[in-house]
Short mmCIF file of C-alpha atoms and ligand atoms in Angstrom, two decimals:
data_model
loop_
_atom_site.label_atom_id
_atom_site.label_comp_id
_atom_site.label_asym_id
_atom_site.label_seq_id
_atom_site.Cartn_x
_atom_site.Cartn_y
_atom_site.Cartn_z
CA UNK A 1 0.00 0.00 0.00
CA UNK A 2 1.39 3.43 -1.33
CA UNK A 3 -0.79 5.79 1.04
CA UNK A 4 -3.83 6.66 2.40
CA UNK A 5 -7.07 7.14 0.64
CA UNK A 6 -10.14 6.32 2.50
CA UNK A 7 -12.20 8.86 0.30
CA UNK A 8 -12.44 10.46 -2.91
CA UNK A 9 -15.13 12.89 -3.30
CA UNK A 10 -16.28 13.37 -7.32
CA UNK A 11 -16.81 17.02 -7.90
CA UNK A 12 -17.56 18.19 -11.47
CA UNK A 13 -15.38 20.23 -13.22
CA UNK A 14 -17.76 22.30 -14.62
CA UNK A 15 -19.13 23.69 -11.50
CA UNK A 16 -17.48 26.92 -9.84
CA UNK A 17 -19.03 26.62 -6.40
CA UNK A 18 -18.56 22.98 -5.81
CA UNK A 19 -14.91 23.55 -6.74
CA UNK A 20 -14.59 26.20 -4.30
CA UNK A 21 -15.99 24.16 -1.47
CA UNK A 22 -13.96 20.73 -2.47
CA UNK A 23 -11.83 20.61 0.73
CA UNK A 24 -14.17 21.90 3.13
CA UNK A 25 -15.83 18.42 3.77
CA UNK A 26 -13.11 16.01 4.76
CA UNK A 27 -12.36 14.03 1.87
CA UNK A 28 -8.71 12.39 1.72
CA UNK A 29 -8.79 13.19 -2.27
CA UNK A 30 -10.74 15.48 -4.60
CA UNK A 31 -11.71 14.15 -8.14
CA UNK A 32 -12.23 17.31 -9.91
CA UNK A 33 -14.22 15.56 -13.27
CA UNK A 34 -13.80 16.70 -16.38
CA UNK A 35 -15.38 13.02 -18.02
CA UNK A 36 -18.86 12.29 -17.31
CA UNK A 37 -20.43 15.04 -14.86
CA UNK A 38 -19.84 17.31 -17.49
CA UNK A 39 -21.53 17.46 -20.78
CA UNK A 40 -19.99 18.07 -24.29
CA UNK A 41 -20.78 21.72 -24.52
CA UNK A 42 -19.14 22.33 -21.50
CA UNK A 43 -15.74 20.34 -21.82
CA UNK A 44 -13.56 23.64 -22.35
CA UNK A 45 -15.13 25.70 -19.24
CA UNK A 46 -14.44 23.00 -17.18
CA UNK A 47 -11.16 22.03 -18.62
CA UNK A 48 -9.94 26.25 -17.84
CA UNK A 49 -12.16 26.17 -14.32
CA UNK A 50 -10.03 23.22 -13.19
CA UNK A 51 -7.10 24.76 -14.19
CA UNK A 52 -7.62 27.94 -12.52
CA UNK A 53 -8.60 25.81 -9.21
CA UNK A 54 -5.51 24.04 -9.36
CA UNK A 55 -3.02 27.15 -9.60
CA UNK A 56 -4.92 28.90 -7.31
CA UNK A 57 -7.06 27.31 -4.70
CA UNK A 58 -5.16 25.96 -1.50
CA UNK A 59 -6.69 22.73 -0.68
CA UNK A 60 -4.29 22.00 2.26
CA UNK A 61 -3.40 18.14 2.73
CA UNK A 62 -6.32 17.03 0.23
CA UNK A 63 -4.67 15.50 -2.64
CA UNK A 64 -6.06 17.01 -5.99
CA UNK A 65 -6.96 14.25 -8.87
CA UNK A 66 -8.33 15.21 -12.23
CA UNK A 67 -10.37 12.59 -13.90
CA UNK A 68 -9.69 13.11 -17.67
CA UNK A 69 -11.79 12.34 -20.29
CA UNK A 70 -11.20 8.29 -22.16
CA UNK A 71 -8.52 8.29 -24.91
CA UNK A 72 -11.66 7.43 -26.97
CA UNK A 73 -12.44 10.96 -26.85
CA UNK A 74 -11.23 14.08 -29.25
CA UNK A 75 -10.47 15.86 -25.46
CA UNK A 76 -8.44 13.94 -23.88
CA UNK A 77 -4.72 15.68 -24.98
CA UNK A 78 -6.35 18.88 -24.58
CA UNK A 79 -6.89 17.53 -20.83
CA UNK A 80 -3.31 17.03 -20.19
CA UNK A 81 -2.00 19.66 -22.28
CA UNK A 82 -4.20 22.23 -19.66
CA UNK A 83 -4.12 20.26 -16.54
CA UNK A 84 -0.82 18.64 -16.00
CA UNK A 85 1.23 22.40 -16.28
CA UNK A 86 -1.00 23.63 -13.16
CA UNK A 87 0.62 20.34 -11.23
CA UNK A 88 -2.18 18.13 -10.00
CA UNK A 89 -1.56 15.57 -8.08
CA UNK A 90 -3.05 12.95 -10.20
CA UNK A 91 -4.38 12.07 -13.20
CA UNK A 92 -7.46 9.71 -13.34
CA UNK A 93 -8.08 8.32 -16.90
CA UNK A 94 -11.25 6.53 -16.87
CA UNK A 95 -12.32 3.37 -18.92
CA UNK A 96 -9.10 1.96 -19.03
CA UNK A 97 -8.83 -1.36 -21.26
CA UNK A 98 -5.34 -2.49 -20.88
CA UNK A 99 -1.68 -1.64 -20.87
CA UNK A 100 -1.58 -0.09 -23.64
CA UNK A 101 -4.12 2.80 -22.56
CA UNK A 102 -1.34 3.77 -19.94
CA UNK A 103 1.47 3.64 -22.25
CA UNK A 104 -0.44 6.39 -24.25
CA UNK A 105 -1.10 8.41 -21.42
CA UNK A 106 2.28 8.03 -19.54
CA UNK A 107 4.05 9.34 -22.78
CA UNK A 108 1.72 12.16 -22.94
CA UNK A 109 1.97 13.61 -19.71
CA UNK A 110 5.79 12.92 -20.22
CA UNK A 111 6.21 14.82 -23.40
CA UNK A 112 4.46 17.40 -21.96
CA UNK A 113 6.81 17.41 -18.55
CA UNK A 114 9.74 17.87 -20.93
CA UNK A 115 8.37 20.61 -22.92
CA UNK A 116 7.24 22.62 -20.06
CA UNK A 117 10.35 21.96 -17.48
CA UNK A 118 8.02 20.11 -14.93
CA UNK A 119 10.13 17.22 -12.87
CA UNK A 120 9.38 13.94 -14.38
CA UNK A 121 7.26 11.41 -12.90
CA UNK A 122 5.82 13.66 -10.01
CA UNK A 123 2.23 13.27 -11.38
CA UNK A 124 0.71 9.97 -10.43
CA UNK A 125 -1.84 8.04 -12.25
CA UNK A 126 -5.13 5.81 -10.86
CA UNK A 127 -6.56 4.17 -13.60
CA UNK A 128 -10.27 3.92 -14.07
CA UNK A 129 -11.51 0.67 -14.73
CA UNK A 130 -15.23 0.00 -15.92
CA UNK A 131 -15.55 -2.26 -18.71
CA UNK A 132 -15.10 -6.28 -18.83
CA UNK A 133 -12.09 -6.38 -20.79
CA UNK A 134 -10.34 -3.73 -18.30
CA UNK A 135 -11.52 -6.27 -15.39
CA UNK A 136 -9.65 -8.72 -17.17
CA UNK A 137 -6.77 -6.81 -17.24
CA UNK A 138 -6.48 -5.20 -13.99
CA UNK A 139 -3.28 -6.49 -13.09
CA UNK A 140 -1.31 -5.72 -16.70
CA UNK A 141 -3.06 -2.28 -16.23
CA UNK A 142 -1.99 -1.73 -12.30
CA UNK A 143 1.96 -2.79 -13.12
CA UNK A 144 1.92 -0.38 -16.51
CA UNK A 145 3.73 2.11 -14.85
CA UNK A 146 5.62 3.31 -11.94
CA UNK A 147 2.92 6.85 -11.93
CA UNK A 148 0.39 3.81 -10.79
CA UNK A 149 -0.49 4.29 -7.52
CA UNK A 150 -3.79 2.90 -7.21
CA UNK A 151 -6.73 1.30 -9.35
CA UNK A 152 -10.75 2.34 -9.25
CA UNK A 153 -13.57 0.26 -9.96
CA UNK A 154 -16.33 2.03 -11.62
CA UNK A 155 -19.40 -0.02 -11.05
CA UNK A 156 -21.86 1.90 -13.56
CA UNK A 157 -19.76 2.15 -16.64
CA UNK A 158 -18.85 -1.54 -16.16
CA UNK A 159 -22.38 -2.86 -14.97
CA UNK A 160 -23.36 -0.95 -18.25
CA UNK A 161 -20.86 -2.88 -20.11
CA UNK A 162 -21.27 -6.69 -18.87
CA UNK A 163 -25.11 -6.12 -19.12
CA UNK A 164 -26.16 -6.47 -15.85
CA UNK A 165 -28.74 -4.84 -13.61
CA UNK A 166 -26.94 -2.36 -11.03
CA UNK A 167 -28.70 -3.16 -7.13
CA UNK A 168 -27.58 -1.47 -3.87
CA UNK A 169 -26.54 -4.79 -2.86
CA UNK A 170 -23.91 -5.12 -5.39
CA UNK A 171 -23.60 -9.03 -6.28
CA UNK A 172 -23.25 -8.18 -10.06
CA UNK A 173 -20.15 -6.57 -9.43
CA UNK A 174 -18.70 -8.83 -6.61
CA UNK A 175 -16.46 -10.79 -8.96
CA UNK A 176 -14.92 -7.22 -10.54
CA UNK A 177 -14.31 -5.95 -6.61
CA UNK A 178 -12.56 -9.14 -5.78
CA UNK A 179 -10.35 -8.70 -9.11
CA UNK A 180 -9.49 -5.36 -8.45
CA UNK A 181 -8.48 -5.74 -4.71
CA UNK A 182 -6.31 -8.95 -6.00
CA UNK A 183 -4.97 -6.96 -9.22
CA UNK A 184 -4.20 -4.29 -7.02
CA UNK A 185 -2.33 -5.96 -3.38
CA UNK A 186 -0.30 -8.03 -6.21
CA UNK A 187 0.83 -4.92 -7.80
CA UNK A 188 1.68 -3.36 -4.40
CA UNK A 189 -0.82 -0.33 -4.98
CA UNK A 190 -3.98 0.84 -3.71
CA UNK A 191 -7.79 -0.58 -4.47
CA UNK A 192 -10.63 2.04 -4.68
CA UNK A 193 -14.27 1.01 -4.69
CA UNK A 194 -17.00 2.76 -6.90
CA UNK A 195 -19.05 4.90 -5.63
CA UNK A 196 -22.71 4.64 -3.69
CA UNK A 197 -24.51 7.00 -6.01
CA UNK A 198 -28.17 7.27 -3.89
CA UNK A 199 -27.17 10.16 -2.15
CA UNK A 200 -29.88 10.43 0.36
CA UNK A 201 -29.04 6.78 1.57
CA UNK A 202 -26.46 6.82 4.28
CA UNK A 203 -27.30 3.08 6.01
CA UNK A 204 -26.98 1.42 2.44
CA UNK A 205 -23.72 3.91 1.46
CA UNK A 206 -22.15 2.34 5.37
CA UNK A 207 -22.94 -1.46 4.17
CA UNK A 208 -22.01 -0.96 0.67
CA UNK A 209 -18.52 0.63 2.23
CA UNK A 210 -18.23 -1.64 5.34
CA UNK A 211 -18.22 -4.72 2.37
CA UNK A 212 -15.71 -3.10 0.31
CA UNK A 213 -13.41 -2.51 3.21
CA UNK A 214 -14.07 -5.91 4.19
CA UNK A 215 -12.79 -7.43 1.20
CA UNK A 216 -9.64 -5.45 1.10
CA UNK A 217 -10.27 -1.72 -0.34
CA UNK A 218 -8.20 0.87 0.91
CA UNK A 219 -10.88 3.54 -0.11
CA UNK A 220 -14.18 4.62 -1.58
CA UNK A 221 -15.11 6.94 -4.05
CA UNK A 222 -18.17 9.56 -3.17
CA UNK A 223 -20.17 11.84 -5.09
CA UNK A 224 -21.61 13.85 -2.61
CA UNK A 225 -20.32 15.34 0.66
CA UNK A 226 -22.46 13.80 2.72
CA UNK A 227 -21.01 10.75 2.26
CA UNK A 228 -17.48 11.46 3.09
CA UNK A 229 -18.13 11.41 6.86
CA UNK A 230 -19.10 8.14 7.14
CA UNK A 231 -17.13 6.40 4.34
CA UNK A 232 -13.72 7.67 6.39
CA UNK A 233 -15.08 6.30 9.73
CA UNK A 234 -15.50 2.81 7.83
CA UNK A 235 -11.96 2.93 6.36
CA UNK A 236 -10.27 4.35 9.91
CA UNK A 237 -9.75 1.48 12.11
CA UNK A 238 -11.57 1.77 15.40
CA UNK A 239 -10.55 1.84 18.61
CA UNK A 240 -10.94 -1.93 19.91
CA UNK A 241 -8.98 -2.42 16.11
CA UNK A 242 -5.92 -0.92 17.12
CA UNK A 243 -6.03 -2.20 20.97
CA UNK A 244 -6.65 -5.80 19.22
CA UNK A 245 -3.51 -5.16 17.10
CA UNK A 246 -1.77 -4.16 20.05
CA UNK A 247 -2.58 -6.93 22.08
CA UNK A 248 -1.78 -9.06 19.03
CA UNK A 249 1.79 -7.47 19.03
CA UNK A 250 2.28 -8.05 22.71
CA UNK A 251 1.68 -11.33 23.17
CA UNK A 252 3.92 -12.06 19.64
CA UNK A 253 6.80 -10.66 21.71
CA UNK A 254 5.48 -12.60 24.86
CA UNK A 255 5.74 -15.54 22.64
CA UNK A 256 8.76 -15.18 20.99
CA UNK A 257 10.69 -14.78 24.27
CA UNK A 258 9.23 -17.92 24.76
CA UNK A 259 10.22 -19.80 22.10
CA UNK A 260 6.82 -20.15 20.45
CA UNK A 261 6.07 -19.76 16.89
CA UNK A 262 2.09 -19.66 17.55
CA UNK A 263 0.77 -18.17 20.82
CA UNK A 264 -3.23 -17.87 21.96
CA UNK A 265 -5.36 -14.52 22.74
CA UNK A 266 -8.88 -14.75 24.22
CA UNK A 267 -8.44 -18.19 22.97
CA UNK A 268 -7.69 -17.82 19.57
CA UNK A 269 -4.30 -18.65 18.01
CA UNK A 270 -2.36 -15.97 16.99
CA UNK A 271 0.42 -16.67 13.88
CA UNK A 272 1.69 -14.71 11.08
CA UNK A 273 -0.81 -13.82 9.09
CA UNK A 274 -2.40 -12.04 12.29
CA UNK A 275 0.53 -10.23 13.01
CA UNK A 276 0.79 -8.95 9.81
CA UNK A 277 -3.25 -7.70 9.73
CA UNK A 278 -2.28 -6.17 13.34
CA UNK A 279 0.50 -4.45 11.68
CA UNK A 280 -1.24 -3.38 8.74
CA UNK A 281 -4.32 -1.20 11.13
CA UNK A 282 -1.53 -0.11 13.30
CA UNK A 283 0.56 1.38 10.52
CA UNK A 284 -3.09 3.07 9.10
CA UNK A 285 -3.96 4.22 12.47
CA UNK A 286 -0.11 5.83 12.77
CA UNK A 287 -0.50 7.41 9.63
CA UNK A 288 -3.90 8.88 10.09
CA UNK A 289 -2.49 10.09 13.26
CA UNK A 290 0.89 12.14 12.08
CA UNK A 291 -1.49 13.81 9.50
CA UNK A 292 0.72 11.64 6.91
CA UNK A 293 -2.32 10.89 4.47
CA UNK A 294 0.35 9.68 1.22
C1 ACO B 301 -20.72 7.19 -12.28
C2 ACO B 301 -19.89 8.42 -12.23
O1 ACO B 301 -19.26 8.73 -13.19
S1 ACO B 301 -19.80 9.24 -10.73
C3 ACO B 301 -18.68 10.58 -10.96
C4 ACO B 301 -19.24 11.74 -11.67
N1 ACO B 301 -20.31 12.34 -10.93
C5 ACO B 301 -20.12 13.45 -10.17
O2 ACO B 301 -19.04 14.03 -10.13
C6 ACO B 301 -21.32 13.92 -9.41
C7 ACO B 301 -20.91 14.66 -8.16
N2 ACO B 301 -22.06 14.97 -7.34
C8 ACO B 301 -22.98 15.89 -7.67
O3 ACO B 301 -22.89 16.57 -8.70
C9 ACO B 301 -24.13 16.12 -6.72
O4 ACO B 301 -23.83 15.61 -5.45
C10 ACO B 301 -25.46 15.46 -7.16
C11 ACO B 301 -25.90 16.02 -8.52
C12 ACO B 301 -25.33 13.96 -7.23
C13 ACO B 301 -26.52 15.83 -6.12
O5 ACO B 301 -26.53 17.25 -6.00
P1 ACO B 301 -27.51 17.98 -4.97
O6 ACO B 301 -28.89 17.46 -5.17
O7 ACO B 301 -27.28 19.46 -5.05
O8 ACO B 301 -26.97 17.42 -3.57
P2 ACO B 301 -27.22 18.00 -2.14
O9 ACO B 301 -28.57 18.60 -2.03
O10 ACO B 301 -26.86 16.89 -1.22
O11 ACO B 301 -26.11 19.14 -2.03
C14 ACO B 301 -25.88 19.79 -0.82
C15 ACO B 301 -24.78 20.79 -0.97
O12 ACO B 301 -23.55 20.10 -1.29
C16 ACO B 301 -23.02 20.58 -2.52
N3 ACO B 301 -22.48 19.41 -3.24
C17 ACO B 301 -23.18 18.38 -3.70
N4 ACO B 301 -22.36 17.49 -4.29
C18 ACO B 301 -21.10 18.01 -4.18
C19 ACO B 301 -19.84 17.55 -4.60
N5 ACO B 301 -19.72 16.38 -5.26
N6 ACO B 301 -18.77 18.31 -4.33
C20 ACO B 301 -18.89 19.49 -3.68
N7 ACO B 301 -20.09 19.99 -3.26
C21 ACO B 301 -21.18 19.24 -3.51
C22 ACO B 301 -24.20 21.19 -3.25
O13 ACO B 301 -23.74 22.17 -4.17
C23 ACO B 301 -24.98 21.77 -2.12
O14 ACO B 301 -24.36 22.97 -1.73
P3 ACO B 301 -25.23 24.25 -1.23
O15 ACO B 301 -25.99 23.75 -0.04
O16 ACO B 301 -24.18 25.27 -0.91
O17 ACO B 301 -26.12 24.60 -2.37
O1 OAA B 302 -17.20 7.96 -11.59
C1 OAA B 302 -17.06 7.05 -10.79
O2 OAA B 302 -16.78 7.26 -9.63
C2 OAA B 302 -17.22 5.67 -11.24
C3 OAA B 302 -17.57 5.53 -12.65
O3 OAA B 302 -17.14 6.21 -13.54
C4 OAA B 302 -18.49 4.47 -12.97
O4 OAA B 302 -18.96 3.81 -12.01
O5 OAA B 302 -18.76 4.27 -14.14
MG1 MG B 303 -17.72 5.67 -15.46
#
């Protein structure tokens, strides 16, 4: 795991005031959008608006991610060429199909690094994958490049795409979450869930983000602000977590003084792999605790 991202709030690109209040809510990253919350027409507003946000807004420890538009579009070079000169801190390319798609995009943003004097290789990239064939490829697509720093699963687009029918319980997309968390742990990088898109339903957004943490997501994508409350509670661990882990860690030593390999706790046994899950929520809870969100 490269950093911490427990939630990504969407905010189209095309709209001044949501821009403006993009950091006030608590998200761990903003997704300023410049793909599918805004419409054709507006593609070059939003494309300048997100440019001006990015030279000039503060947004403190939120890192700033611009979801570009798909390489299947006439728009996406004129993303880059505007966005990556006003230094975001990540670029999002949605409906990614393989490693290919990041070859393209990598030697775009690179081209234009050289041109423009900006260090090389700063800019990160989280690939968006929605479609079958990208679920297919999620590992090839997550080990593309070194910019790779985590992998999204967009449940709509790829719902759309396998022909399914998209419920709030999510079992047509199961399989694809499972893929994605794999792809993604192999490739040492993060996993990002899709996001709950009924806005005015905060129990189903907590299940839908309690499962995805559950199986191994680092993080959830939101689209509104009212969600970002409760999807970082579900992705901080809590505090009988952490005294588990500790506990876990303490009787590890116990043991080891001992000269055992396996020890018990509350009557469980207690071996590797529950060492290294204690370590992992300490390290989280650590991080989330120095402020060190990446
Ligand atoms: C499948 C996909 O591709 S998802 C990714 C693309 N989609 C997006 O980016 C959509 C982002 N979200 C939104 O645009 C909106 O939340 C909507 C359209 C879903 C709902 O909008 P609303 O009905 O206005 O939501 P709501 O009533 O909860 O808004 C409350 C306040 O939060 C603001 N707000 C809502 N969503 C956001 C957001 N994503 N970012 C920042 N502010 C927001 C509203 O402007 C409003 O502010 P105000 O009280 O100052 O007027
Ligand atoms: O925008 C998102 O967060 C996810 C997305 O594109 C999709 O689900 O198709
Ligand atoms: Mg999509």
């Amino acid at each position: 795991m490269k950093g911490i991202r427990r939630s990504l709030l969407f905010v189209p690109g095309n709209s001044p005031g949501m821009i403006l209040n993009g950091c006030i809510f608590g998200a761990d990253s903003v997704v300023f959008d410049l793909e599918d919350a805004v419409s054709t027409g507006e593609k070059d507003a939003a494309r300048i608006l997100v440019r001006n946000a990015l030279k000039t807004l503060d947004y403190g420890n939120t890192e700033r991610i611009v979801r570009i538009n798909s390489l299947k579009t006439p728009y996406w070079m004129d993303d880059l060429n505007m966005i990556i000169p006003a230094g975001p801190d990540v670029i999002m390319p949605p409906k990614v199909q393989g490693d290919e798609d990041i070859h393209r995009i990598e030697s775009y943003i690179s081209g234009i690094e050289k041109d423009r004097g900006i260090p090389a290789g700063r800019i990160k990239l989280i690939p968006l994958i929605e479609s079958a064939l990208g679920v297919e490829k999620a590992f090839e697509i997550a080990v593309a490049s070194k910019r790779i720093t985590g992998i999204f699963l967009g449940g709509e687009d790829l719902t759309a795409d396998i022909g399914a029918k998209r419920t709030k319980k999510g079992d047509e997309i199961f399989y694809s979450r499972s893929r994605i968390v794999i792809a993604a742990k192999a490739a040492g990088v993060s996993a990002i869930d899709t996001p709950y898109t009924d806005v005015n339903d905060e129990e189903g957004l907590i299940q839908d983000a309690v499962l995805a943490r559950g199986m191994g997501f680092n993080g959830k994508a939101v689209i509104s602000p009212r969600h970002v409350e409760h999807v970082n509670r579900v992705f901080t661990p809590t505090e009988e977590e952490i005294e588990y882990a500790r506990r876990v860690l303490e009787a590890t030593a116990r043991g080891e003084k001992e000269g055992k390999g396996a020890v018990s706790l509350d009557g469980k046994m207690i071996d590797a792999p529950i060492v290294a899950r204690a370590k992992q929520i300490l390290e989280i809870a650590e991080t989330l605790k120095g402020g060190r969100l990446r």
